[in-house]
Coordinates of C-alpha atoms in Angstrom, one line a residue:
Chain A
M118 CA -8.1 -27.7 15.4
S119 CA -9.9 -30.0 13.1
A120 CA -8.1 -31.4 10.0
R121 CA -10.7 -29.9 7.7
R122 CA -10.0 -26.4 8.9
V123 CA -6.3 -26.9 8.7
L124 CA -6.7 -27.7 5.1
L125 CA -9.2 -25.0 4.3
L126 CA -7.0 -22.0 4.7
P127 CA -4.0 -23.2 2.7
T128 CA -6.4 -24.3 -0.1
I129 CA -7.8 -20.8 -0.3
L130 CA -4.3 -19.3 -0.1
A131 CA -3.2 -21.5 -3.0
F132 CA -6.3 -20.5 -5.0
G133 CA -5.5 -16.8 -4.3
F134 CA -2.0 -17.2 -5.5
A135 CA -3.2 -19.0 -8.6
F136 CA -5.6 -16.1 -9.2
L137 CA -2.8 -13.7 -8.9
Y138 CA -0.2 -15.5 -10.9
L139 CA -1.9 -17.5 -13.7
P140 CA -2.8 -14.5 -15.8
I141 CA 0.9 -13.3 -15.7
L142 CA 2.1 -16.8 -16.4
S143 CA -0.2 -17.2 -19.4
M144 CA 1.0 -13.8 -20.7
I145 CA 4.6 -15.0 -20.4
V146 CA 3.9 -18.2 -22.3
F147 CA 2.1 -16.4 -25.1
S148 CA 4.9 -13.9 -25.6
F149 CA 6.8 -16.8 -27.2
N150 CA 4.0 -17.7 -29.5
A151 CA 4.6 -17.3 -33.2
S152 CA 0.9 -16.7 -34.1
R153 CA -0.3 -13.1 -34.4
L154 CA -3.6 -14.4 -32.9
V155 CA -2.3 -13.8 -29.4
T156 CA -4.1 -16.7 -27.7
V157 CA -3.9 -19.4 -30.4
W158 CA -0.7 -21.5 -29.9
D159 CA 1.1 -22.0 -33.1
A160 CA 3.0 -25.2 -32.3
A161 CA 4.8 -25.4 -35.6
H162 CA 6.8 -22.1 -35.2
S163 CA 6.8 -21.6 -31.4
P164 CA 8.6 -20.9 -29.2
T165 CA 10.0 -17.9 -30.9
L166 CA 11.6 -14.6 -29.9
K167 CA 10.2 -12.7 -32.8
W168 CA 8.0 -10.4 -30.7
Y169 CA 11.0 -9.5 -28.6
G170 CA 12.8 -8.6 -31.8
E171 CA 9.9 -6.5 -32.9
L172 CA 9.8 -4.8 -29.6
F173 CA 13.4 -3.6 -29.8
H174 CA 12.7 -2.2 -33.2
N175 CA 9.6 -0.3 -32.1
Q176 CA 11.0 3.3 -31.8
Q177 CA 7.7 4.5 -30.3
I178 CA 8.0 2.1 -27.4
I179 CA 11.7 2.7 -26.8
D180 CA 11.2 6.5 -26.8
A181 CA 8.3 6.1 -24.4
A182 CA 10.3 3.8 -22.1
V183 CA 13.2 6.2 -22.0
L184 CA 10.9 9.1 -21.2
S185 CA 9.1 7.1 -18.5
L186 CA 12.5 6.1 -16.9
K187 CA 13.6 9.7 -16.8
I188 CA 10.3 10.9 -15.3
A189 CA 10.3 8.1 -12.8
A190 CA 13.8 8.8 -11.6
M191 CA 13.3 12.6 -11.3
N192 CA 10.0 11.9 -9.5
A193 CA 11.5 9.4 -7.1
T194 CA 14.3 11.7 -6.1
G195 CA 12.0 14.7 -5.6
A196 CA 9.4 12.8 -3.8
T197 CA 12.0 11.2 -1.5
I198 CA 13.4 14.5 -0.5
L199 CA 10.1 16.2 0.1
G200 CA 8.4 13.1 1.6
T201 CA 11.3 12.6 4.1
M202 CA 11.0 16.3 5.2
A203 CA 7.3 15.9 5.7
G204 CA 7.6 12.6 7.5
F205 CA 10.4 14.0 9.7
A206 CA 8.4 17.1 10.5
L207 CA 5.3 15.1 11.4
V208 CA 7.0 12.7 13.8
R209 CA 9.8 14.9 15.3
F210 CA 8.6 18.5 15.5
G211 CA 5.8 18.1 18.0
R212 CA 3.3 20.9 17.5
F213 CA 4.0 23.5 14.9
R214 CA 1.9 25.9 12.9
G215 CA 0.4 24.0 9.9
R216 CA 0.9 20.6 11.4
A217 CA -2.7 19.5 11.0
L218 CA -2.8 20.8 7.5
L219 CA 0.4 19.0 6.6
A220 CA -0.9 15.8 8.1
A221 CA -4.1 16.0 6.2
L222 CA -2.5 16.9 2.9
T223 CA 0.1 14.1 3.1
T224 CA -2.7 11.5 3.5
A225 CA -5.0 13.0 0.9
P226 CA -3.2 11.7 -2.2
L227 CA -3.2 8.1 -0.7
V228 CA -7.0 8.0 -0.6
L229 CA -8.2 10.1 -3.6
P230 CA -9.2 8.4 -6.8
E231 CA -6.6 9.2 -9.4
I232 CA -9.0 10.6 -11.8
I233 CA -9.8 13.5 -9.4
T234 CA -6.1 14.1 -8.8
G235 CA -5.5 14.2 -12.5
L236 CA -8.3 16.5 -13.3
S237 CA -7.5 19.0 -10.6
L238 CA -3.8 19.1 -11.4
L239 CA -4.5 19.7 -15.1
L240 CA -6.9 22.6 -14.2
L241 CA -4.1 24.0 -11.9
F242 CA -1.6 23.9 -14.7
V243 CA -4.0 25.6 -17.1
A244 CA -4.8 28.3 -14.5
M245 CA -1.0 28.8 -13.9
E246 CA -0.3 29.1 -17.6
Q247 CA -3.0 31.8 -17.8
L248 CA -1.8 33.8 -14.8
L249 CA 1.9 33.3 -14.9
G250 CA 2.6 32.1 -18.4
W251 CA 4.3 29.0 -16.9
P252 CA 4.3 26.1 -17.6
S253 CA 4.0 27.3 -21.2
S254 CA 3.4 23.8 -22.5
R255 CA 2.5 20.5 -20.8
G256 CA 4.8 17.6 -21.0
V257 CA 7.7 16.1 -19.0
T258 CA 7.7 19.0 -16.5
T259 CA 4.0 18.8 -15.6
I260 CA 4.0 15.0 -15.5
T261 CA 7.0 15.1 -13.1
L262 CA 5.4 17.8 -10.9
A263 CA 2.2 15.8 -10.7
H264 CA 3.9 12.6 -9.9
I265 CA 6.0 14.1 -7.1
S266 CA 2.8 15.5 -5.6
F267 CA 1.2 12.2 -5.1
S268 CA 4.4 10.1 -4.5
L269 CA 5.7 12.2 -1.7
S270 CA 2.8 11.1 0.5
Y271 CA 3.9 7.4 0.2
V272 CA 7.4 8.3 1.1
A273 CA 6.1 10.4 4.1
V274 CA 4.2 7.4 5.3
I275 CA 7.2 5.0 5.1
V276 CA 9.5 7.5 6.8
Q277 CA 6.9 8.2 9.5
S278 CA 6.5 4.6 10.4
R279 CA 10.3 4.1 10.5
L280 CA 10.8 7.1 12.7
I281 CA 8.1 6.1 15.1
G282 CA 9.8 2.9 16.1
F283 CA 13.1 4.7 16.4
D284 CA 15.5 4.7 19.3
Q285 CA 16.6 8.2 19.9
S286 CA 19.4 7.4 22.4
L287 CA 22.1 7.2 19.7
E288 CA 21.3 10.8 18.6
E289 CA 21.2 11.8 22.3
A290 CA 24.6 10.2 22.9
A291 CA 26.2 11.9 19.9
L292 CA 24.8 15.3 21.1
D293 CA 26.2 14.6 24.6
L294 CA 29.6 13.9 23.0
G295 CA 29.5 17.3 21.4
A296 CA 28.5 16.6 17.8
R297 CA 26.8 19.4 16.0
P298 CA 23.1 18.8 15.1
A299 CA 23.8 18.8 11.4
K300 CA 26.5 16.2 11.9
V301 CA 24.2 14.1 14.1
F302 CA 21.6 14.1 11.4
A303 CA 24.1 13.2 8.6
R304 CA 26.1 10.5 10.6
I305 CA 23.4 8.9 12.7
T306 CA 19.8 9.7 11.7
L307 CA 20.3 9.4 8.0
P308 CA 22.0 6.0 7.9
L309 CA 19.4 4.6 10.3
I310 CA 16.5 5.7 8.2
A311 CA 18.3 4.9 4.9
P312 CA 16.3 1.6 4.4
A313 CA 13.0 3.7 4.6
L314 CA 14.4 6.2 2.1
L315 CA 15.4 3.4 -0.3
S316 CA 12.0 1.7 -0.2
G317 CA 10.4 5.2 -0.5
W318 CA 12.5 5.9 -3.6
L319 CA 11.7 2.5 -5.2
L320 CA 8.0 2.8 -4.4
S321 CA 7.8 6.4 -5.9
F322 CA 9.7 5.1 -8.9
T323 CA 7.2 2.3 -9.4
L324 CA 4.2 4.6 -8.9
S325 CA 5.4 7.0 -11.6
W326 CA 6.5 4.2 -14.0
D327 CA 3.1 2.7 -13.7
D328 CA 0.8 5.7 -13.7
V329 CA -1.5 6.2 -16.7
V330 CA -4.5 8.2 -15.5
I331 CA -2.7 11.2 -14.0
S332 CA -0.2 11.3 -16.8
Q333 CA -2.9 11.3 -19.4
F334 CA -4.5 14.4 -17.8
V335 CA -1.4 16.5 -17.4
A336 CA 0.7 15.4 -20.4
G337 CA 0.5 17.6 -23.5
P338 CA 0.3 16.1 -27.0
G339 CA 4.1 15.9 -27.3
A340 CA 4.9 13.6 -24.4
S341 CA 3.8 10.0 -24.2
T342 CA 5.0 7.9 -21.3
L343 CA 5.2 4.1 -21.6
P344 CA 1.9 3.4 -19.8
M345 CA 0.2 5.9 -22.0
V346 CA 1.5 4.1 -25.1
I347 CA 0.5 0.7 -23.8
F348 CA -2.9 1.9 -22.8
S349 CA -3.7 3.2 -26.3
K350 CA -2.2 -0.1 -27.8
V351 CA -4.4 -2.3 -25.6
R352 CA -7.4 -0.2 -26.3
L353 CA -7.1 -1.0 -29.9
G354 CA -6.8 -4.8 -29.1
V355 CA -4.4 -7.3 -27.7
S356 CA -1.0 -7.3 -29.5
P357 CA 1.8 -9.8 -29.1
D358 CA 4.6 -7.4 -28.7
V359 CA 2.8 -6.1 -25.5
N360 CA 3.1 -9.7 -24.2
A361 CA 6.9 -9.5 -24.8
L362 CA 7.1 -6.1 -23.1
A363 CA 5.1 -7.3 -20.1
T364 CA 7.3 -10.4 -19.8
L365 CA 10.5 -8.3 -19.8
M366 CA 9.0 -6.0 -17.1
V367 CA 7.8 -8.8 -14.9
S368 CA 11.2 -10.6 -15.1
I369 CA 13.1 -7.4 -14.1
V370 CA 10.8 -6.9 -11.1
A371 CA 10.9 -10.5 -10.1
V372 CA 14.8 -10.7 -10.3
G373 CA 15.0 -7.4 -8.3
A374 CA 12.6 -8.5 -5.7
V375 CA 14.1 -12.0 -5.2
S376 CA 17.6 -10.7 -4.9
A377 CA 16.5 -7.9 -2.5
A378 CA 14.7 -10.6 -0.4
L379 CA 17.8 -12.9 -0.4
L380 CA 20.0 -10.0 0.6
L381 CA 17.7 -9.0 3.5
Q382 CA 17.6 -12.6 4.7
R383 CA 21.3 -12.9 4.7
R384 CA 21.7 -9.7 6.6
E385 CA 19.1 -10.9 9.1
R386 CA 20.9 -14.2 9.6
R387 CA 24.2 -12.5 10.1
R388 CA 22.7 -10.2 12.7
E389 CA 21.1 -13.1 14.5
R390 CA 24.5 -14.9 14.5
D391 CA 26.3 -11.9 15.9
L392 CA 23.6 -11.5 18.5
R393 CA 24.0 -15.2 19.5
L394 CA 27.7 -14.9 19.7
A395 CA 27.5 -11.8 21.8
L396 CA 25.1 -13.4 24.2
A397 CA 27.1 -16.6 24.4
D398 CA 30.2 -14.7 25.4
P399 CA 29.2 -12.4 28.2
G400 CA 32.8 -11.5 28.9
G401 CA 32.9 -9.6 25.7
G402 CA 35.6 -10.3 23.1
Chain B
M40 CA 11.7 13.8 24.9
R41 CA 15.1 14.4 26.5
P42 CA 16.1 18.0 27.2
R43 CA 19.2 17.8 24.9
L44 CA 17.1 16.7 22.0
L45 CA 14.6 19.5 22.7
E46 CA 17.5 21.9 22.7
W47 CA 18.8 20.6 19.4
L48 CA 15.4 21.0 17.9
R49 CA 15.0 24.5 19.3
Q50 CA 18.5 25.5 18.1
G51 CA 17.7 24.4 14.6
A52 CA 14.4 26.3 14.6
S53 CA 15.1 28.1 11.4
G54 CA 16.2 25.0 9.5
R55 CA 13.2 23.2 11.1
S56 CA 10.6 25.5 9.8
A57 CA 12.1 25.1 6.3
V58 CA 11.9 21.3 6.7
S59 CA 8.2 21.5 7.5
A60 CA 7.4 24.5 5.2
L61 CA 8.7 23.1 2.0
P62 CA 6.6 20.0 1.7
L63 CA 3.6 22.0 3.1
L64 CA 4.0 24.7 0.5
W65 CA 4.3 22.0 -2.2
L66 CA 1.2 20.2 -1.1
V67 CA -0.8 23.5 -0.8
L68 CA 0.2 24.5 -4.3
F69 CA -0.2 21.1 -6.0
F70 CA -3.0 19.6 -3.9
L71 CA -5.1 22.2 -2.1
A72 CA -5.1 24.9 -4.7
P73 CA -6.1 22.5 -7.5
F74 CA -9.2 21.5 -5.5
L75 CA -10.2 25.1 -5.0
I76 CA -9.9 25.5 -8.8
V77 CA -12.0 22.5 -9.5
L78 CA -14.6 23.8 -7.0
K79 CA -14.6 27.2 -8.7
I80 CA -14.9 25.8 -12.2
S81 CA -17.8 23.5 -11.2
F82 CA -19.8 26.7 -10.5
S83 CA -19.0 28.4 -13.7
E84 CA -20.6 28.4 -17.1
A85 CA -19.2 26.5 -20.1
R86 CA -17.9 28.7 -22.9
L87 CA -16.5 28.1 -26.3
A88 CA -13.1 29.5 -25.5
M89 CA -9.8 28.5 -24.1
P90 CA -10.1 27.8 -21.2
P91 CA -13.7 26.7 -21.9
Y92 CA -15.4 28.3 -18.9
A93 CA -16.5 31.7 -17.7
A94 CA -15.0 33.6 -14.8
L95 CA -16.9 33.6 -11.6
V96 CA -15.7 37.0 -10.4
E97 CA -15.7 39.8 -12.9
W98 CA -15.4 43.6 -12.9
T99 CA -18.4 44.7 -14.8
H100 CA -18.3 47.9 -16.8
E101 CA -19.8 49.9 -13.9
R102 CA -16.8 48.9 -11.8
V103 CA -18.9 46.6 -9.8
L104 CA -17.5 43.3 -8.6
A105 CA -19.9 40.7 -9.9
I106 CA -19.8 37.2 -8.5
Q107 CA -21.9 34.6 -10.3
L108 CA -22.4 31.2 -8.9
H109 CA -23.7 29.0 -11.7
L110 CA -25.5 26.0 -10.2
A111 CA -26.7 24.6 -13.5
N112 CA -23.9 22.0 -13.7
Y113 CA -25.1 20.4 -10.5
H114 CA -28.7 20.6 -11.5
F115 CA -27.8 18.9 -14.8
L116 CA -26.0 16.1 -12.9
F117 CA -29.1 15.4 -10.8
T118 CA -31.6 15.6 -13.7
D119 CA -29.8 13.7 -16.5
P120 CA -30.2 10.0 -15.6
L121 CA -26.8 9.1 -17.2
Y122 CA -24.9 10.6 -14.2
G123 CA -27.1 9.0 -11.5
N124 CA -26.9 5.6 -13.2
S125 CA -23.2 5.6 -13.6
F126 CA -22.8 6.8 -10.0
L127 CA -25.0 4.0 -8.7
Y128 CA -23.2 1.5 -11.0
S129 CA -19.8 2.6 -9.7
L130 CA -20.9 2.4 -6.1
R131 CA -22.3 -1.1 -6.7
V132 CA -19.2 -2.3 -8.5
A133 CA -16.9 -0.9 -5.8
A134 CA -19.0 -2.4 -3.0
L135 CA -19.3 -5.9 -4.5
S136 CA -15.6 -5.9 -5.5
T137 CA -14.7 -4.9 -1.9
L138 CA -16.8 -7.8 -0.6
A139 CA -15.2 -10.2 -3.0
C140 CA -11.7 -9.0 -2.0
L141 CA -12.6 -9.5 1.6
L142 CA -13.9 -13.0 1.0
L143 CA -10.8 -14.0 -0.8
G144 CA -8.3 -11.8 1.1
Y145 CA -9.3 -12.6 4.6
P146 CA -8.6 -16.4 4.5
M147 CA -5.3 -15.6 2.6
A148 CA -4.2 -13.1 5.3
L149 CA -5.2 -15.6 8.0
A150 CA -3.3 -18.4 6.4
I151 CA -0.2 -16.2 6.0
A152 CA -0.4 -15.0 9.6
R153 CA -0.7 -18.6 10.9
A154 CA 2.2 -19.9 8.7
S155 CA 5.6 -20.5 10.3
P156 CA 7.6 -17.3 10.6
A157 CA 10.2 -18.5 8.1
R158 CA 7.5 -19.0 5.5
R159 CA 5.5 -15.8 6.2
N160 CA 8.0 -13.5 4.5
L161 CA 8.0 -15.5 1.3
L162 CA 4.2 -15.7 1.2
L163 CA 3.9 -12.0 2.0
M164 CA 6.4 -11.2 -0.8
L165 CA 4.2 -13.3 -3.2
V166 CA 1.3 -11.1 -2.4
I167 CA 3.2 -7.8 -2.8
L168 CA 5.1 -8.9 -6.0
P169 CA 2.3 -8.3 -8.5
F170 CA 1.8 -4.9 -7.1
W171 CA 5.4 -3.9 -8.2
T172 CA 4.7 -5.1 -11.7
S173 CA 2.7 -2.9 -14.1
F174 CA -0.9 -2.5 -13.2
L175 CA -1.8 -1.9 -16.8
L176 CA -0.1 -5.1 -18.0
R177 CA -1.8 -7.2 -15.3
V178 CA -5.2 -5.9 -16.5
Y179 CA -4.0 -6.7 -20.1
A180 CA -3.1 -10.2 -19.0
W181 CA -6.7 -10.8 -18.0
I182 CA -8.0 -9.6 -21.4
G183 CA -5.9 -12.4 -22.9
L184 CA -7.6 -14.9 -20.7
L185 CA -11.2 -13.6 -21.0
K186 CA -11.5 -12.7 -24.7
D187 CA -13.9 -14.6 -27.0
D188 CA -10.9 -16.4 -28.5
G189 CA -9.0 -16.2 -25.2
V190 CA -7.3 -18.9 -23.1
I191 CA -10.4 -19.7 -21.0
N192 CA -12.8 -20.0 -23.9
N193 CA -10.3 -22.0 -26.0
L194 CA -9.8 -24.4 -23.1
L195 CA -13.6 -24.8 -22.5
L196 CA -14.2 -25.3 -26.2
A197 CA -11.4 -27.9 -26.4
L198 CA -12.9 -29.8 -23.5
H199 CA -16.3 -29.7 -25.2
L200 CA -17.8 -28.1 -22.1
I201 CA -19.2 -25.2 -24.2
D202 CA -20.2 -25.0 -27.9
A203 CA -19.7 -21.3 -28.4
P204 CA -17.4 -18.9 -26.6
I205 CA -18.8 -17.2 -23.6
A206 CA -18.7 -13.4 -23.8
M207 CA -16.7 -12.3 -20.8
V208 CA -14.7 -9.3 -21.8
N209 CA -16.5 -6.0 -22.1
T210 CA -19.0 -7.1 -19.5
S211 CA -19.5 -6.1 -15.8
F212 CA -18.1 -9.5 -14.9
A213 CA -14.7 -8.6 -16.4
V214 CA -14.8 -5.3 -14.5
Y215 CA -15.3 -7.2 -11.2
I216 CA -12.5 -9.6 -12.1
G217 CA -10.2 -6.8 -13.0
I218 CA -10.9 -4.8 -9.8
V219 CA -10.7 -7.7 -7.4
Y220 CA -7.5 -8.8 -9.1
S221 CA -5.8 -5.4 -9.0
Y222 CA -6.8 -4.5 -5.5
L223 CA -6.5 -7.8 -3.7
P224 CA -3.1 -7.0 -2.2
F225 CA -4.5 -3.8 -0.7
M226 CA -7.0 -6.0 1.2
V227 CA -4.5 -8.7 2.3
L228 CA -1.8 -6.4 3.6
P229 CA -3.7 -4.4 6.3
L230 CA -5.5 -7.6 7.3
Y231 CA -2.3 -9.5 7.7
S232 CA -0.7 -6.8 9.8
N233 CA -3.7 -6.9 12.1
L234 CA -4.0 -10.7 12.2
E235 CA -0.3 -11.2 12.8
K236 CA -0.5 -9.3 16.1
H237 CA -3.2 -11.5 17.6
D238 CA -2.3 -13.4 20.7
A239 CA -2.4 -17.2 19.9
S240 CA -3.1 -18.0 23.6
L241 CA -6.6 -16.5 23.2
L242 CA -7.5 -19.2 20.7
E243 CA -5.9 -21.9 22.9
A244 CA -8.0 -20.7 25.8
A245 CA -11.2 -20.8 23.7
A246 CA -10.3 -24.3 22.6
D247 CA -9.6 -25.4 26.1
L248 CA -13.0 -24.1 27.2
G249 CA -14.6 -26.2 24.5
A250 CA -15.3 -23.8 21.7
P251 CA -15.1 -25.3 18.2
P252 CA -12.8 -23.5 15.8
W253 CA -15.6 -21.8 13.9
K254 CA -16.9 -20.4 17.2
A255 CA -13.5 -19.3 18.3
F256 CA -13.1 -17.5 15.0
L257 CA -16.4 -15.7 15.3
R258 CA -16.0 -14.7 18.9
V259 CA -12.2 -14.0 19.1
T260 CA -10.4 -13.6 15.8
W261 CA -13.1 -11.8 13.8
P262 CA -14.0 -9.1 16.4
L263 CA -10.3 -8.4 16.9
S264 CA -9.7 -8.0 13.2
I265 CA -12.4 -5.4 12.5
P266 CA -9.9 -2.5 12.3
G267 CA -7.9 -4.4 9.6
V268 CA -11.1 -5.2 7.7
V269 CA -12.2 -1.6 7.8
A270 CA -8.7 -0.4 6.6
G271 CA -8.6 -3.0 3.8
A272 CA -12.2 -2.3 2.7
M273 CA -11.6 1.4 2.4
L274 CA -8.3 0.9 0.5
V275 CA -10.2 -1.1 -2.1
F276 CA -13.6 0.8 -2.1
I277 CA -12.3 4.3 -2.4
P278 CA -10.1 3.9 -5.5
A279 CA -12.5 1.4 -7.0
V280 CA -15.3 4.0 -7.2
G281 CA -13.2 6.3 -9.3
E282 CA -11.6 3.5 -11.3
F283 CA -10.9 4.4 -14.9
V284 CA -8.5 2.1 -16.5
I285 CA -10.2 -1.3 -15.8
P286 CA -13.7 -0.3 -17.0
S287 CA -12.2 1.4 -20.1
L288 CA -10.3 -1.7 -21.1
M289 CA -12.6 -4.5 -19.9
G290 CA -16.0 -3.0 -19.3
S291 CA -19.1 -2.7 -21.5
A292 CA -19.7 0.5 -23.5
N293 CA -23.3 0.6 -22.2
Q294 CA -22.6 0.7 -18.5
L295 CA -20.1 3.5 -17.8
M296 CA -18.4 4.0 -14.4
I297 CA -18.3 7.5 -13.1
G298 CA -14.5 7.9 -13.8
R299 CA -15.1 7.3 -17.5
V300 CA -18.0 9.7 -17.5
L301 CA -15.8 12.4 -16.0
S302 CA -13.1 11.7 -18.5
D303 CA -15.5 11.8 -21.4
E304 CA -17.0 15.1 -20.3
F305 CA -13.6 16.6 -20.0
F306 CA -11.8 15.2 -23.1
E307 CA -14.6 14.4 -25.6
N308 CA -17.3 17.0 -24.8
R309 CA -14.8 19.6 -23.5
D310 CA -17.3 20.5 -20.8
W311 CA -14.9 21.4 -18.0
P312 CA -17.5 22.8 -15.6
V313 CA -19.6 19.6 -15.7
A314 CA -16.5 17.4 -15.4
S315 CA -15.5 19.5 -12.3
A316 CA -19.0 19.1 -10.8
V317 CA -18.8 15.3 -11.3
A318 CA -15.4 15.4 -9.5
I319 CA -16.9 17.4 -6.6
V320 CA -19.8 15.0 -6.2
V321 CA -17.5 12.0 -6.2
L322 CA -15.5 13.6 -3.6
I323 CA -18.5 14.4 -1.4
V324 CA -19.7 10.8 -1.8
L325 CA -16.3 9.5 -0.8
L326 CA -15.8 11.9 2.1
G327 CA -17.4 9.4 4.6
P328 CA -15.1 6.5 3.7
I329 CA -12.1 8.8 3.5
V330 CA -12.7 10.1 7.0
I331 CA -13.2 6.5 8.3
F332 CA -9.9 5.5 6.8
Q333 CA -8.0 8.6 8.1
R334 CA -9.3 7.9 11.6
Y335 CA -8.2 4.3 11.5
R336 CA -4.7 5.4 10.2
S337 CA -4.1 8.0 12.8
R338 CA -5.1 5.4 15.5
E339 CA -2.6 3.0 14.0
L340 CA 0.1 5.6 14.0
A341 CA -0.7 6.5 17.6
G342 CA -0.7 2.9 18.6
A343 CA 2.7 2.2 17.1
A344 CA 4.3 5.1 19.0

C-alpha cells in the first residue's frame, strides 16, 4: 500500500472527528464566558461560573428537566418490557399468527420521519378523547405513551440481535435437568440477555430525553419537557445559560460512556485471562 | 430446534401468545390505527370546529349511510406551488446531505475498520458518543459557530480574511451542515459493520496480482460494501426528508422543508386535513426507500442467524 494512501484515511478520520467535536468544544468553552454576547470572549471577567448559577435558579428549566427525567424513566421501563417481548416473540416463536404484522410494525418507527409519527399520534389521542373520553387532557401520559411506541422498536432490534447469536444449549441443559420453563427463563435466559436489556433501556431513555418533535405534537399546553423548553429558547436566539446546560449534559454522558467502556474492557480482559488460564491447564484445576 | 425446547415452547403456549400479543396490540393501537386516522382525515373537509374536520361517514336524516371522500386536499397540494417546491427542496436537501455523509463517512468507516482491534473500539465510541448527547444542543452548538457574530466569522474577521461577516445561519448551507453533522453516525455505523467483515486476504491477493490500491478498492472493497452503503444512505435520507428541527433553527424562512410546512398547516393554519394529506404524500414518496431499507435489514438478520 502506498504511503499516500496510508495517510489519506487517518487524515479524513481526524477531519471527521474535528467536525463532530469542535462545535461541542466551542460550546463548552463559551459556557464559561462572562459576556452575554455568547460568542465574544470577555477576557477580563472570564472564566466564570455565572451561567451555571443562573441555570440552577431557572425554575422553568429545572421543572422541565425533572419532568423529562420522569417521562424518560417511565418510557425506558415500558419500552424495555414491551420491546423484549416483541424481540423474543420474533426470534423464538417460529411462525405464529400476526408475526408478519409484528415484524413490520416493530421496524416502522425506526424508519418513519418523526413529524409523521407525531402528527398521527396526536390525531389518535384526539380521536380517543372524542370516542372514549380518555385521555381527557394531553400531557405526561400522552407523551409517555407516544415515546414508548417508538422506543420499543429500538429495544426489539437490540434484543433480536442478541437472541440470534444465542447458544440455546444452556437452556436445553436446564430443561433436561428438570427445571421448569419459567425458572429457566428467569435463571438462564434473562441473565444472558441482560446486557441487551440494559442497552435497550439506556437507548430508550436517551431517545425520550432527546425528543422534541413528537413531544411537541402530543404534549398539551401544561407539560413542557426539557427539549421543548430548549427548542423555544434557541428559537428566540442563542443564550449563554443554554451553553451551561449543554456542557453539563455532555459531561454527564461523557463520564457515563467512558466509565462503561472501561468497565467493559476490564471484564473483557478478565475473561481473556480466565480463558488463557483454562487453556494452559488442560488438567482442569 | 431441539425437541425439548419445542416442547417447552408448546407447553407455554398460553403465556407465549400473551408475549407476542401484548406488543402487537400496543403497536396496532399506537402505530397502525393512527395511520388509518391520518388517512381518513386527509380525505375529509376542514371545518371550524373541534376537531376541525368533517366526518367521512355520516347517517343522513333519511337514515342513509353517506360516505364522502373529499379529494380537494390532495388537489390543493398538487396545484399550490408552495407544496411542490418544499417537497422538491426537501428531497434535494436530503439527497445531497446523504451524498455528503457518504463522502465523509465512508473513509471514516474504512479507517476505523482497518485500525488495530485495540483502537477500533475507542474510535467507534467516539463516533457514537455525540449520538448520546442531545441532538438539539448539538444543532445549537453549530448556530454558535455559524452566526454573523459567531466563532467562524469572528475568526475570519480577526485574521483579516474577510471584511464583513458571511451570512451562514438561516441559509440552506446551514441546513446541510446541520443534517450532515447530526446524521453522520447513522452513515458510519452500518458502513463500519459491513467493512469490518471484509476478508483482508482479498486485498492482499489483488496487490499480489499487481492491482494498485485504488483499483483494489474499486474492484474489491466498494462492490462488497454496497449493502452497507445502501443501509447508511437510507438511514440518513429517510429522516432527512422529514427533518423539522434543523431547518426550523438554522434554515431560511423563504425555503421551507416539507416537515415545517406540515407543522405550520397543523399548528398555525389549523388545517388538519391538509396537514394529513401532506403526511400521506411524504409517506408515499418515502415508501420506496423504506422498502429498500427493510429488505436490507431482514437480509442482515437472516445472515446473522
